Each structure stands twice: as structure tokens, then as C-alpha cells.
XYZ file of C-alpha atoms in Angstrom:
734
model
C 7.859 39.119 -53.472
C 4.883 36.872 -52.616
C 6.647 33.645 -53.844
C 9.659 34.631 -51.749
C 7.541 34.828 -48.575
C 5.820 31.614 -49.402
C 9.180 29.921 -50.079
C 10.645 31.187 -46.722
C 7.560 29.920 -44.847
C 7.858 26.668 -46.489
C 11.568 26.304 -45.584
C 10.725 27.038 -41.894
C 7.970 24.607 -41.496
C 8.587 21.686 -43.627
C 11.552 20.258 -41.134
C 8.891 20.186 -38.363
C 6.342 18.485 -40.771
C 9.064 15.800 -41.670
C 9.877 15.301 -37.990
C 6.249 14.484 -37.212
C 6.495 11.851 -40.029
C 9.588 10.387 -38.369
C 7.725 10.107 -35.066
C 4.725 8.591 -36.571
C 6.958 6.032 -38.370
C 8.744 5.047 -34.896
C 5.280 4.104 -33.632
C 5.517 1.267 -36.153
C 8.685 0.165 -34.814
C 8.141 0.196 -31.082
C 5.681 -2.781 -30.880
C 8.089 -5.080 -32.851
C 10.165 -5.884 -29.712
C 6.914 -7.154 -28.027
C 5.123 -8.696 -30.948
C 8.042 -10.517 -32.677
C 11.510 -12.126 -32.038
C 13.199 -8.964 -33.025
C 15.989 -7.898 -30.655
C 18.019 -4.661 -30.461
C 15.119 -2.554 -31.591
C 17.013 0.479 -30.730
C 19.598 -0.393 -33.398
C 16.750 -0.144 -36.072
C 15.492 3.019 -34.348
C 18.997 4.596 -34.651
C 19.382 3.658 -38.287
C 15.727 5.143 -38.984
C 17.095 8.399 -37.370
C 20.156 8.285 -39.569
C 18.298 7.579 -42.757
C 15.581 10.246 -42.035
C 18.382 12.818 -41.439
C 20.281 11.969 -44.566
C 16.971 11.984 -46.656
C 16.029 15.427 -45.284
C 19.203 16.956 -46.137
C 18.683 15.955 -49.768
C 22.131 14.659 -50.159
C 22.874 13.573 -53.723
C 22.116 9.751 -54.312
C 25.612 8.920 -55.281
C 26.770 10.082 -51.846
C 23.762 9.077 -49.719
C 23.549 5.376 -50.937
C 27.084 4.787 -49.866
C 26.795 6.362 -46.512
C 23.641 4.533 -45.680
C 25.142 1.223 -46.938
C 28.375 1.666 -44.825
C 26.309 2.339 -41.716
C 23.949 -0.665 -42.589
C 27.037 -3.088 -42.875
C 28.520 -1.822 -39.636
C 25.266 -2.386 -37.746
C 24.970 -6.046 -39.297
C 28.490 -6.655 -38.194
C 27.751 -5.263 -34.618
C 24.660 -7.376 -34.210
C 25.869 -10.628 -35.645
C 29.685 -10.545 -36.257
C 31.051 -8.749 -33.183
C 33.345 -11.488 -32.419
C 35.461 -10.631 -35.223
C 37.143 -7.335 -36.395
C 35.132 -5.136 -38.559
C 37.670 -5.362 -41.259
C 38.167 -8.918 -40.890
C 37.810 -10.989 -44.155
C 36.497 -13.820 -42.295
C 33.101 -12.174 -41.418
C 32.889 -10.601 -44.786
C 33.238 -14.112 -46.276
C 30.666 -15.550 -44.006
C 28.371 -12.700 -44.926
C 28.706 -13.372 -48.515
C 28.163 -17.143 -48.038
C 25.078 -16.471 -45.945
C 23.585 -13.912 -48.533
C 24.048 -16.521 -51.162
C 22.242 -19.081 -48.918
C 19.414 -16.500 -48.438
C 18.987 -15.621 -52.035
C 18.761 -19.334 -53.082
C 16.119 -19.673 -50.459
C 14.042 -16.630 -51.856
C 14.445 -17.994 -55.312
C 12.921 -21.478 -54.138
C 10.278 -19.642 -52.075
C 11.682 -21.108 -48.783
C 10.861 -18.121 -46.923
C 11.059 -19.554 -43.418
C 14.666 -20.486 -43.949
C 15.766 -16.953 -44.176
C 18.427 -16.342 -41.513
C 18.172 -13.670 -38.916
C 21.064 -11.698 -40.596
C 19.451 -11.484 -43.747
C 15.952 -10.521 -42.262
C 17.532 -7.768 -40.398
C 19.415 -6.635 -43.755
C 15.930 -6.535 -45.479
C 14.357 -4.617 -42.586
C 17.142 -2.040 -42.650
C 16.448 -1.673 -46.377
C 12.908 -1.030 -45.679
C 13.662 1.561 -43.243
C 15.838 3.374 -45.762
C 13.128 3.163 -48.321
C 10.536 4.521 -45.927
C 12.792 7.582 -45.229
C 12.231 8.427 -49.028
C 8.632 7.680 -48.969
C 7.749 9.845 -45.947
C 9.784 12.555 -47.349
C 7.570 12.396 -50.560
C 4.353 12.362 -48.584
C 5.079 14.786 -45.880
C 7.556 17.338 -47.718
C 6.998 17.124 -51.358
C 3.182 16.372 -51.793
C 1.809 17.259 -48.198
C -0.438 14.364 -48.352
C -0.241 12.836 -45.042
C -3.596 11.633 -44.039
C -3.451 8.242 -45.404
C -0.233 7.489 -43.442
C -1.998 8.957 -40.168
C -4.901 6.757 -40.819
C -2.839 3.610 -41.498
C -0.750 4.338 -38.300
C -3.876 4.547 -36.178
C -5.311 1.304 -37.817
C -1.904 -0.530 -37.224
C -1.787 0.691 -33.590
C -5.380 -0.055 -32.590
C -5.454 -3.602 -34.272
C -2.397 -4.554 -32.336
C -3.835 -3.202 -29.130
C -7.114 -5.096 -29.688
C -6.007 -8.564 -31.056
C -2.431 -8.887 -29.287
C -0.975 -8.414 -26.010
C 0.556 -5.138 -26.875
C -0.712 -2.306 -24.674
C -0.887 0.863 -27.078
C -2.452 3.242 -24.631
C 0.466 5.722 -24.598
C 1.117 4.984 -28.175
C -2.285 6.140 -29.322
C -1.956 9.294 -27.342
C 1.382 9.999 -28.784
C 0.213 9.486 -32.387
C -2.937 11.553 -31.694
C -0.674 14.604 -30.718
C 1.856 14.202 -33.346
C -0.977 13.750 -36.002
C -2.710 16.904 -34.840
C 0.473 18.824 -34.991
C 1.437 17.557 -38.493
C -2.072 18.130 -39.954
C -2.001 21.738 -38.738
C 1.301 22.369 -40.232
C 0.273 20.725 -43.489
C -2.827 22.796 -43.906
C -0.832 25.851 -42.952
C 1.620 25.232 -45.743
C -1.223 24.411 -48.317
C -2.545 27.926 -47.195
C 0.631 29.347 -48.269
C 0.190 27.998 -51.634
C -2.888 29.684 -52.069
C -3.259 32.880 -50.120
C -0.666 35.651 -49.423
C 0.376 35.449 -45.794
C 3.003 37.986 -44.793
C 6.178 36.699 -43.404
C 6.301 39.319 -40.860
C 3.190 37.910 -39.157
C 4.781 34.391 -39.437
C 7.696 35.576 -37.371
C 5.495 35.939 -34.373
C 5.495 32.282 -33.495
C 3.173 32.740 -30.481
C 0.428 34.075 -32.945
C 0.025 30.522 -34.240
C 2.113 28.055 -32.254
C 0.424 28.891 -28.803
C -3.061 28.509 -30.033
C -2.149 25.200 -31.756
C -0.433 23.784 -28.651
C -3.296 24.880 -26.420
C -5.919 23.194 -28.641
C -4.026 19.902 -28.744
C -3.360 20.117 -25.110
C -7.216 20.956 -24.439
C -8.283 17.971 -26.612
C -5.803 15.610 -24.948
C -6.771 16.568 -21.472
C -10.484 16.115 -22.474
C -9.701 12.657 -23.672
C -8.013 11.595 -20.355
C -10.490 13.362 -17.885
C -13.926 13.036 -19.770
C -16.255 10.268 -18.434
C -16.170 7.263 -20.728
C -18.966 4.867 -21.400
C -18.690 1.235 -21.354
C -17.949 -0.734 -24.579
C -21.031 -1.115 -26.633
C -19.705 -4.119 -28.452
C -18.193 -7.370 -26.850
C -14.288 -7.717 -27.259
C -13.899 -9.211 -30.660
C -11.364 -11.902 -29.685
C -13.515 -13.850 -27.141
C -16.571 -12.940 -29.082
C -15.295 -14.616 -32.303
C -13.896 -17.620 -30.100
C -17.053 -18.155 -28.482
C -18.997 -17.932 -31.837
C -16.750 -20.398 -33.416
C -17.108 -22.779 -30.453
C -20.888 -22.722 -30.599
C -20.890 -23.219 -34.431
C -18.506 -26.207 -33.979
C -20.871 -27.938 -31.433
C -23.519 -28.139 -33.986
C -21.309 -30.447 -36.235
C -21.064 -33.428 -33.825
C -18.268 -35.162 -32.466
C -15.840 -34.124 -35.436
C -15.473 -30.746 -33.831
C -13.255 -30.564 -30.755
C -11.259 -27.939 -28.622
C -7.661 -27.501 -29.667
C -5.312 -28.425 -26.674
C -3.245 -31.206 -25.513
C -4.729 -34.801 -25.505
C -3.564 -38.136 -24.622
C -5.396 -40.152 -27.357
C -4.002 -39.696 -30.899
C -5.255 -42.963 -32.189
C -7.827 -41.370 -34.444
C -6.751 -37.912 -36.102
C -8.771 -35.529 -38.166
C -11.807 -33.475 -37.848
C -12.218 -29.744 -36.914
C -11.459 -27.904 -33.809
C -12.402 -24.645 -32.151
C -10.025 -22.323 -30.439
C -9.397 -22.338 -26.713
C -7.436 -19.488 -25.358
C -7.586 -20.952 -21.638
C -4.044 -20.629 -19.964
C -1.888 -23.651 -19.563
C 1.435 -22.400 -18.280
C 3.489 -19.183 -18.184
C 7.175 -19.225 -19.215
C 9.953 -17.157 -18.069
C 12.699 -17.635 -20.513
C 15.199 -15.746 -22.800
C 13.656 -16.954 -26.122
C 10.917 -18.779 -27.749
C 10.974 -22.560 -27.604
C 9.296 -25.705 -28.622
C 7.746 -26.965 -25.286
C 8.042 -30.689 -25.684
C 5.790 -33.095 -24.074
C 6.031 -36.680 -25.726
C 6.861 -38.364 -29.008
C 4.875 -41.158 -30.632
C 6.464 -43.821 -33.080
C 3.739 -46.107 -34.290
C 1.540 -44.969 -37.199
C -1.561 -47.082 -37.719
C -2.968 -45.369 -40.945
C -5.609 -43.349 -38.750
C -3.341 -41.799 -36.053
C -0.484 -42.367 -33.716
C 0.119 -44.848 -30.725
C 3.243 -46.117 -28.763
C 4.692 -49.230 -29.691
C 5.567 -50.086 -26.117
C 3.769 -49.475 -22.827
C 5.173 -46.454 -21.059
C 7.697 -47.322 -18.192
C 8.261 -44.301 -16.106
C 11.378 -44.101 -14.064
C 11.788 -41.616 -11.231
C 14.356 -38.941 -11.945
C 16.613 -38.443 -8.823
C 16.886 -34.829 -7.699
C 15.013 -33.923 -10.986
C 18.206 -34.696 -12.980
C 16.184 -35.623 -16.483
C 18.116 -38.554 -17.980
C 16.893 -37.708 -21.505
C 19.149 -37.095 -24.721
C 17.500 -35.799 -27.741
C 20.751 -34.642 -29.346
C 24.481 -35.604 -28.934
C 27.474 -33.813 -27.836
C 28.396 -32.962 -31.388
C 25.492 -30.234 -31.157
C 26.570 -26.591 -30.181
C 24.421 -25.599 -27.036
C 24.006 -22.733 -24.706
C 23.273 -23.314 -21.131
C 20.184 -21.469 -19.896
C 17.749 -21.321 -16.914
C 13.900 -20.678 -17.071
C 10.882 -20.931 -14.942
C 7.501 -22.335 -15.754
C 4.369 -21.627 -13.811
C 1.612 -24.353 -14.322
C -1.841 -23.009 -14.596
C -3.632 -26.268 -16.032
C -2.835 -29.142 -13.618
C -4.957 -31.524 -15.422
C -1.928 -32.336 -17.883
C 0.163 -34.359 -15.461
C 3.130 -34.107 -17.773
C 6.149 -31.746 -17.897
C 6.422 -29.125 -20.627
C 9.993 -28.974 -21.174
C 12.362 -27.166 -23.963
C 14.976 -29.171 -25.919
C 18.160 -30.114 -23.908
C 16.592 -30.279 -20.510
C 19.013 -31.128 -17.820
C 17.269 -30.491 -14.472
C 13.882 -29.741 -13.084
C 13.092 -28.383 -9.705
C 9.946 -27.653 -7.782
C 10.527 -23.929 -6.578
C 7.495 -24.042 -4.114
C 7.835 -27.197 -1.962
C 10.267 -29.558 -3.818
C 7.685 -32.370 -3.280
C 6.995 -32.836 -6.966
C 8.246 -36.225 -8.186
C 9.380 -36.426 -11.855
C 9.401 -39.567 -13.747
C 10.731 -40.157 -17.323
C 9.606 -42.795 -19.897
C 12.655 -42.957 -22.134
C 10.597 -44.538 -24.980
C 8.398 -41.351 -25.553
C 10.265 -38.772 -23.742
C 7.422 -38.052 -21.592
C 8.061 -36.710 -18.002
C 5.306 -37.474 -15.610
C 4.668 -35.079 -12.618
C 3.168 -36.315 -9.363
C 2.141 -33.800 -6.818
C -0.542 -33.872 -4.196
C -0.831 -29.992 -3.915
C -3.916 -28.209 -5.165
C -1.913 -24.905 -5.394
C -0.195 -23.685 -8.604
C 3.012 -25.178 -9.615
C 6.176 -23.445 -10.395
C 9.291 -25.256 -11.755
C 12.733 -24.088 -12.487
C 14.279 -25.644 -15.524
C 18.014 -25.866 -16.520
C 18.531 -26.909 -20.234
C 21.104 -26.649 -23.001
C 19.538 -25.058 -25.828
C 20.814 -26.516 -29.094
C 21.801 -24.975 -32.494
C 22.082 -27.191 -35.352
C 24.800 -26.693 -38.005
C 23.233 -27.171 -41.330
C 26.557 -27.987 -43.265
C 27.061 -30.668 -40.677
C 23.790 -32.208 -41.004
C 24.011 -32.208 -44.807
C 27.384 -34.068 -44.459
C 26.147 -36.710 -42.034
C 27.125 -40.037 -43.448
C 27.005 -42.567 -40.509
C 24.805 -45.467 -40.666
C 21.611 -45.563 -38.442
C 21.657 -47.963 -35.497
C 19.445 -51.177 -36.210
C 16.982 -50.554 -33.402
C 16.464 -46.772 -34.563
C 15.795 -47.837 -38.023
C 13.502 -50.599 -37.258
C 11.446 -48.421 -34.786
C 11.124 -45.248 -36.637
C 10.694 -46.348 -40.152
C 7.719 -48.486 -39.284
C 4.706 -48.029 -41.699
C 1.326 -49.901 -42.031
C 1.170 -52.365 -44.913
C -2.004 -50.575 -46.138
C -0.259 -47.403 -46.968
C -1.102 -46.530 -50.657
C 1.792 -46.440 -52.965
C 1.031 -43.165 -54.290
C 2.449 -41.905 -51.041
C 5.649 -43.611 -51.574
C 5.721 -42.275 -55.033
C 5.330 -38.671 -53.949
C 8.017 -38.852 -51.377
C 10.526 -40.162 -53.925
C 9.329 -37.539 -56.615
C 9.898 -34.605 -54.013
C 13.413 -35.757 -53.102
C 14.587 -36.981 -56.334
C 17.226 -34.073 -56.629
C 18.276 -34.431 -53.352
C 21.463 -36.368 -52.236
C 21.634 -36.167 -48.367
C 19.148 -36.582 -45.487
C 19.027 -33.005 -44.523
C 17.947 -31.773 -47.951
C 15.514 -34.481 -48.447
C 13.849 -33.666 -45.138
C 13.848 -30.052 -46.030
C 12.381 -30.632 -49.490
C 9.517 -32.490 -47.957
C 9.077 -29.793 -45.159
C 8.684 -27.156 -47.959
C 6.715 -29.271 -50.193
C 3.389 -28.105 -48.521
C 4.185 -24.545 -49.031
C 4.209 -24.548 -52.785
C 1.600 -27.108 -53.970
C -1.741 -25.619 -52.806
C -2.071 -27.095 -49.273
C -3.997 -25.029 -46.797
C -3.974 -24.501 -42.982
C -7.528 -24.673 -41.737
C -9.169 -25.848 -38.483
C -12.708 -26.123 -39.902
C -14.460 -28.686 -42.137
C -11.511 -31.049 -41.737
C -12.488 -34.602 -42.761
C -11.833 -37.650 -40.744
C -10.739 -40.791 -42.561
C -13.427 -43.382 -43.078
C -13.187 -47.221 -43.695
C -9.957 -48.061 -45.172
C -8.934 -44.680 -46.104
C -5.463 -43.674 -44.882
C -5.067 -40.291 -42.862
C -2.050 -39.143 -44.633
C -3.170 -40.329 -48.224
C -6.374 -38.250 -47.634
C -4.555 -35.315 -46.720
C -1.860 -35.441 -49.391
C -4.190 -36.149 -52.416
C -7.741 -35.507 -51.505
C -8.542 -32.662 -49.059
C -5.113 -30.750 -48.963
C -6.626 -28.787 -45.845
C -5.842 -29.463 -42.206
C -3.730 -28.211 -39.328
C -0.384 -29.295 -37.657
C -1.253 -32.923 -37.167
C -2.013 -33.328 -40.797
C 1.186 -31.607 -41.998
C 3.414 -33.338 -39.287
C 2.084 -36.763 -39.773
C 2.394 -36.654 -43.483
C 6.009 -35.559 -43.274
C 6.805 -38.331 -40.805
C 5.314 -40.963 -43.127
C 6.893 -39.727 -46.244
C 10.340 -39.683 -44.566
C 9.737 -43.196 -43.536
C 9.021 -44.453 -47.028
C 12.480 -43.286 -47.715
C 13.842 -45.307 -44.870
C 14.696 -42.065 -43.093
C 14.089 -42.464 -39.125
C 11.576 -39.895 -38.111
C 9.033 -39.480 -35.279
C 5.917 -37.374 -34.322
C 6.236 -34.895 -31.708
C 3.657 -33.282 -29.387
C 3.669 -30.195 -27.233
C 3.112 -26.571 -27.310
C 4.644 -23.399 -29.271
C 5.464 -20.275 -27.144
C 3.313 -17.881 -29.261
C 2.381 -15.173 -27.080
C 4.937 -12.602 -25.571
C 3.377 -11.100 -22.546
C 6.185 -9.064 -21.281
C 9.730 -8.149 -22.730
C 12.434 -7.597 -20.269
C 15.727 -6.062 -20.754
C 19.124 -6.900 -18.936
C 19.295 -10.231 -17.243
C 15.554 -10.640 -16.684
C 13.803 -13.381 -18.940
C 11.020 -12.509 -21.110
C 7.328 -13.653 -20.234
C 5.335 -15.848 -22.425
C 1.857 -17.019 -21.954
C 1.144 -20.366 -23.313
C -2.442 -21.431 -23.819
C -4.249 -24.572 -25.377
C -4.445 -22.666 -28.677
C -0.564 -23.010 -28.713
C -0.965 -26.819 -28.574
C 1.140 -28.173 -31.618
C 2.857 -31.226 -33.373
C 5.968 -31.314 -35.347
C 8.662 -33.610 -36.641
C 11.941 -34.982 -35.467
C 14.396 -36.562 -38.006
C 17.228 -38.778 -36.746
C 20.971 -38.027 -37.767
C 23.435 -40.566 -36.459
C 26.062 -38.143 -35.368
C 23.812 -35.439 -33.916
C 20.678 -37.091 -32.745
C 16.906 -35.877 -33.256
C 16.571 -32.721 -35.170
C 13.192 -30.905 -35.145
C 11.274 -29.797 -38.488
C 8.357 -27.690 -38.960
C 6.210 -28.488 -42.008
C 3.025 -26.783 -41.000
C 2.043 -23.812 -42.896
C 2.103 -20.672 -41.019
C 4.592 -21.823 -38.401
C 8.264 -21.222 -38.203
C 10.801 -23.628 -36.671
C 11.629 -22.672 -32.966
C 14.923 -24.292 -33.147
C 17.935 -22.645 -33.905
C 19.987 -23.384 -37.209
C 23.157 -21.810 -38.533
C 25.378 -22.592 -41.649
C 28.042 -24.097 -39.777
C 31.802 -24.586 -40.388
C 33.400 -26.160 -43.547
C 34.820 -29.561 -43.430
C 38.429 -28.370 -43.431
C 37.580 -26.038 -40.406
C 35.895 -28.926 -38.375
C 38.897 -31.216 -39.050
C 41.333 -28.335 -37.783
C 39.157 -27.829 -34.895
C 39.386 -31.656 -33.986
C 43.198 -31.500 -34.353
C 43.422 -28.560 -32.030
C 41.315 -30.248 -29.281
C 43.626 -33.204 -29.490
C 46.655 -31.212 -29.143
C 48.344 -30.540 -25.646
C 47.639 -27.598 -23.445
C 50.914 -25.919 -24.366
C 50.245 -25.964 -28.082
C 46.491 -24.990 -28.220
C 47.100 -21.387 -28.326
C 49.633 -21.742 -31.163
C 47.314 -24.139 -33.070
C 44.230 -21.823 -32.791
C 46.505 -18.906 -34.413
C 47.508 -21.191 -37.105
C 43.955 -22.170 -37.863
C 42.843 -18.529 -37.675
C 45.518 -17.490 -40.121
C 44.534 -20.238 -42.561
C 40.917 -18.931 -42.315
C 41.860 -15.484 -43.233
C 43.928 -16.843 -46.266
C 40.879 -18.912 -47.313
C 38.590 -15.856 -47.272
C 41.065 -13.746 -49.088
C 41.409 -16.430 -51.852
C 37.458 -16.741 -52.022
C 37.046 -12.959 -52.246
C 40.123 -12.600 -54.572
C 41.268 -9.563 -52.371
C 44.596 -8.321 -51.120
C 45.826 -9.236 -47.658
C 44.313 -6.844 -45.014
C 46.403 -4.438 -42.916
C 46.281 -6.024 -39.605
C 47.060 -2.910 -37.749
C 43.478 -1.878 -38.532
C 42.255 -4.515 -36.229
C 43.902 -2.801 -33.116
C 41.189 -0.251 -32.780
C 38.604 -2.620 -31.852
C 34.825 -2.402 -32.715
C 34.308 0.589 -30.593
C 37.296 2.223 -32.134
C 35.847 1.769 -35.712
C 32.467 2.816 -34.329
C 33.831 6.110 -33.253
C 35.834 6.377 -36.641
C 32.726 5.888 -38.625
C 30.534 8.418 -36.743
C 33.518 10.889 -37.140
C 33.360 10.147 -40.884
C 29.652 10.502 -41.225
C 29.671 13.755 -39.147
C 32.460 15.074 -41.450
C 30.388 14.105 -44.519
C 27.364 15.841 -43.070
C 29.359 18.923 -42.311
C 30.713 19.123 -45.725
C 27.196 18.879 -47.162
C 25.889 21.472 -44.896
C 28.501 23.974 -45.515
C 28.921 23.008 -49.312
C 27.677 26.407 -50.484
C 30.390 28.337 -48.461
C 33.130 26.003 -49.728
C 31.942 26.359 -53.377
C 31.693 30.259 -52.762
C 35.337 30.151 -51.740
C 36.355 28.162 -54.661
C 34.504 30.353 -57.063
C 35.865 33.625 -55.403
C 39.439 32.243 -56.073
C 38.838 31.594 -59.495
C 37.305 35.060 -59.993
C 40.497 36.532 -58.624
C 42.855 34.208 -60.506
C 41.120 33.621 -63.952
C 38.096 35.900 -64.399
C 37.307 34.422 -67.863
C 33.866 33.509 -69.600
C 33.571 30.124 -67.991
C 34.339 31.614 -64.501
C 31.882 34.390 -64.866
C 29.147 31.966 -66.015
C 29.746 29.516 -62.966
C 29.889 32.607 -60.702
C 26.448 33.894 -61.940
C 24.938 30.302 -61.803
C 26.216 30.103 -58.140
C 24.666 33.343 -57.248
C 21.200 32.130 -58.534
C 21.453 28.948 -56.522
C 22.378 30.759 -53.238
C 19.526 33.082 -54.056
C 17.085 30.239 -54.581
C 18.367 28.626 -51.154
C 17.385 31.789 -49.374
C 14.011 31.703 -50.953
C 14.548 34.018 -54.070
C 12.972 31.838 -56.663
C 12.653 33.114 -60.293
C 9.096 32.613 -61.650
C 8.784 30.798 -64.974
C 7.184 34.006 -66.501
C 9.831 36.433 -65.061
C 12.819 37.747 -67.029
C 16.297 37.876 -65.686
C 16.061 41.740 -65.357
C 12.780 41.544 -63.422
C 14.220 38.966 -61.153
C 17.390 40.985 -60.558
C 15.405 44.034 -59.895
C 13.423 42.018 -57.260
C 16.741 40.823 -55.523
C 18.156 44.399 -55.471
C 15.033 45.718 -53.907
C 15.255 43.136 -51.286
C 18.964 43.672 -50.374
C 18.934 47.395 -51.198
C 21.796 47.089 -53.701
C 22.387 47.446 -57.504
C 24.849 44.583 -57.939
C 22.534 42.072 -59.280
C 21.161 44.245 -61.963
C 24.724 45.164 -63.023
C 25.817 41.372 -63.139
C 22.661 40.482 -64.946
C 23.406 43.161 -67.473
C 26.933 41.606 -68.105
C 25.555 38.226 -68.140
C 22.938 39.045 -70.887
C 25.535 40.596 -72.938
C 27.464 37.327 -72.707
C 24.314 35.086 -73.303
C 22.711 37.026 -76.246
C 25.624 38.892 -77.826
C 28.516 36.509 -77.045
C 30.403 39.538 -75.639
C 32.578 39.222 -72.324
C 34.092 42.485 -70.946
C 37.471 41.518 -70.014
C 38.495 45.048 -69.320
C 35.845 45.157 -66.667
C 36.828 41.941 -65.077
C 38.079 43.661 -61.969
C 34.674 45.463 -61.547
C 32.834 42.161 -62.144
C 34.799 40.492 -59.451
C 33.853 43.226 -57.026
C 30.262 43.380 -58.003
C 30.008 39.670 -57.348
C 31.929 39.674 -54.105
C 29.661 42.471 -52.784
C 26.389 40.531 -53.699
C 27.854 37.411 -52.145
C 28.339 39.262 -48.921
C 24.834 40.543 -49.017
C 23.256 37.328 -49.752
C 25.416 35.255 -47.131
C 25.628 37.808 -44.691
């Protein structure tokens, strides 16, 4: 009886404990929208809800795995392939191709090339695994303190060192943790002390005091007087300490930030978090300022003196990529805080810039370096509105680029000093020996630094002395440095292969201050610490394409797999066709794509009537299927009872009676009647009969023991057995 009461109590309170674990896990998900480029965070939270529900129901693995997988694929389609039907073979073929690309990237450890689709897939898998792990911690072992502690550490670190405001998150986690710990300790008491279930039916006896204590503790935390911080804020404290330490090393230590003179690179720097500008845009960008083309062996200079030409009405006449590149028209706003930088910070694809406040700013472009000089007499803050075409580069097209470089581009952007050591040339040839096209060669050099012992550091960085070359020193001697070391080395190695490349300066958009929904753009705070340099490689058909060799940084430009050569030719033919035949041509192309996907996947032709439902129709259908599966699982015992009852009426033989008795034992276990290991069947049957006030379990057990030990089955009493079994089932399920 004690075991029965403990089991009932456990069955009542473990769902609440597991729910607390779910709530704590969601506290890990909420900051992702603010701290990363993760979008549609609600989709991941929905999948977390779904996985936790399936795991809590303890559905068999052979059913839960396919159900979670189907929902995962639907969400991937919804996020990235909603332009095509859910059951279209085109998106399935694209997904398989993209997964193949990402698996190759994983094997080669090129982690920064993983696509958003594959990253989301891995995140979904992580959520599914966490649902099992938290079920183990919270339900099976009741060891939750470690996860509670890690949650608080995670939240407080984000609140301290990032822009994420965790005030409400900490309060929520505090309340949830207290409830979870209270329930966990209550369940542990059930395992050691006999607590009557009748007392536990009086919820107010334990729930009201628990809520009162938690509410009182929360209230005290809000209204109690709070002393001032006893320690300084660690972020500026660390920055200040680093700056003071750096000043003692002489002129080789400088503050990070944008500077005009790049003729002598190297040396350490200290962080500087002073704001430069605030950007209101829809996504992260490289914020370009200028490029330099002449490498001297010590640093970068311009091969031509700047010639700034005024841009009429703010129309910036600058082309960094051609019309062959896919673009998206966007608008952003830039609020300047540091007016000492008299050059415009702009994203790739800039079309027009406008002074929002007084329209008196003059914008002048130096076509050689891409620098846009700003002239304004006002001392107040400047606010610019920028219109730009955000590019997205097709990797397949870049790989197939075969046109020759213009002579002026080749001469200017493959320049190298005669003093460059030969081992730099040999290293570049060794890295790219197995690559056959310009894109793959650039990617090979870009990824070389991640796999060969190079380290991103800002302290104790040497400055080349005498005849020592800046790139040679970094590649073979120090192997430590920051963005200038990595980017300059990549440009120089590309140039040794006669691949036009140039060095770019600007900023990265690192700090997301405010994430907005709807049509409002996100807010990014760019500081001197975001000053950065990267690489641009020239592709004749597409223009200058950015690459990111610096360890710890990811490329802010968008890349996608692109279409096959056959698809590209078909598209060109469709564009050349007359207006009357465009629709028919596109339909033929689409049918060819479907047939190609069928051939690649070796599948039968799909039923095109299925596409008529649309994505929302399939969403509703999947939800209905999932609900049906859940209902079948929830009512599985009732369905099995009906099946066994039918067999008892029709074929009351030995096999049927054994199944019926085992089914009774499972129902009893589900209701909290668990047979102890040292308990005989007759003792257990007597306990069940005492609980329900019947004698059916004892009689059925008597017949079952005769069958079990004597191999005797009373066929003449089959009608009586069936009646006993039905009566007992009615007591158990009634």
C-alpha cells in the first residue's frame, strides 16, 4: 500500500517538475534572438514544446523519432523553402545537395561555411536531444540542481558581458527554480517516508505555503534596499586594465579603431569600446570605408593619390559587383557618433546616401579606393539614410567563372614587392595545389589559418624589423596576430597565384542593441572595437567578392549554392524570349527541374494534386496527423482493452488468457499498483482486491498460476474467466 501511495504521488507531481525543466530550458533560447543572427526564434520554441511533449508521453522510440523528424523537415521547409510546395521534389533535391555540401565542410573542418539551413537543422537536433536529457534529470533521477545552477550562470554572464537585459529572465528563473526544487525534494521524501495520499489530496496544504514563500521571497527581492556594486563593472574594468598595461610597452601598443596610416602594420593594441556609429538595418553587414592596393612588405598604401569627386544628390557611383549578382533592395539609417572619421561607413551595394537632418552634407567619392568623403560644417550628430542593394553570391557560379581578368585589374591588384620571400609563394602554391578554380583556391587559403596553428591575439604582436616582411613573419615565425595579419597574408598569397585581390578596411556590426519585429529594422551599436580588415577577390563576371580569413570572425556577406549550369542557360533563354512566351518557357523549365530532381533521387513521379493544398494546408494536415498520433497513444490502453476483450469473447484459449492477464498487470501498474520484487503474485492480488473491494484478481491469479506452474488451462471455465476479467477491468478503468 505504501508503494502504491508513493507511486500515485510521483505520477501527480512529476509532470509539474518536468514542466519546470522546460521553462528553464526556454530561458536558454530567449537570448538567441538578441545575441545571434538567429531568426524566427518562435519556430525553435514551438519545436521545443513539441519535443518535450512527445518525450514526456514516453512514446516508443520507433514512433517518436519519425514524428519528430517529420515535424523537423516541415519546419526546415517552412523556414527556407517556402517558395516551393512541401512535397515538391525540387526542394528535397536542393536539401540533399546542401546537406552533402555541409557534410563535406564538417569533414574538412570548414565550420564557418555551414549554411543557415544546416545550422538550423543541427539546432533542431540539439533541442530534441535536450528534451531527453532534461527528462532524465528532472523525472528519472530528480537531480536538477546542476541544470538550475548552469541556467543562472548562463543568464548572468549574458547580462554582464553583452547587451542582453536579463532582469526579467533572472526573476522568472528564480521562481521556476524554487518551485522545481520544492517539488523535487517533496518527491525525494516520498521515496523515504510514508506520506499518506489523503493528505496529498489537500493541495492547499502544500501548494499555498509554497507559493506564499516564493511570492514573499520575490517581493523582498524587488522592494528591499539594494547596496551599490562593491566591485567595478568587469567589462570596462578589464578594458581599462588592458589599456594601462599596454601603455607601458611603448609605441608598439595602440588603441583599436579606424586609422588612416596603414604603411607600417603590426604591434599590439588595446580595446576601445567608444561608439563610432549606430546602424538601423535589417541584418548584419560589413561596413566598408576604403580599400588599398599597394603592398610594401611592411603595410598598405595607395598606388594613386585620392581624387574625390562630388556625388550629385548623394547618388554614389561605385560598383563593387556586377549585375550578374543577385541582390535585395534595402534601406538603412546610420547615426554618426564619432565625427573625427570624415569618411562614410557603408554596406556593400550602396546606391544613395542622404543627410536626414539638414541635407547639407557633401559626399565625394574616390573611385580608386572606394572611400566616400563627407563634408559637413555642423557640430551636431549626423544621421544618414542609405539605400543599397545587398548582394548574395552564388558559389557554383563563382566556381565556374572562367573569363579572363582585365589587364588594368590584373596589373594593379597582383602587385607584390620584389623582396617578398619565395617561401610565401611556395606556401600559396602548396595550399591550392588540389584546387582547379579561383573560388576554391581563395577558400583554401581562407581556411588555411584555421587548421595550422595560427592564433588570434591582440597582445605581444611583433612589428617587422629591418628587411623582415610583414606577411612572411606572420606566416612562418610568429603565427599570432589579428585581422590585419590574416587579411594581408591572404591577399599576398592570392597575388602570388596571379589572382587579383585587395585589402579592405571598415567595421563589422557586432553588437545587436535592439531586435525589432515587423517592418522595423534592428539596431546595431558599432564601436572602435569593431574596426576590421578583410579581403576582396576579383571575379571577372561578378566583381569583387569578400572573404574572411581572420580566426573567430565569420563572413558577413551572403553566399548560396546557386543553380546548375543547365538551369542558368535555361534562365537566359527565358529572359531572351518574347513577353508572350515567358510564362510557357518558365513552365517548361520548371517541369525539367522536377524531372531532373526525380532522376537524381531515383523516385517515382509525384502526385501533383497534392500541391493544391498549399503550405498552410499541409501544416494543418500535419498538425491533424500529429494530434491523431498523440490521441492514439493516450488512449492506447482503452484500444488494447477492447481488442483483448474481443479475443476473450471469440477465442478464450491459453494465449489469449496470458495476454489478458499481462494487460491487467500493465493497467494496474499504470494506476500505481506496482508489484514489489519480493512480493508473490497471490500477495499482490490480495492487495489489489483489498484496494478495489473485489475478489476477481485473486481468482484470475489462481487460474494463471495453474497455467504457469501446472500447464493446466480450464477451458470449461472460459466463460467464468472472461466474466472475471471484464469485471476486474471495469473496476480498474472505472
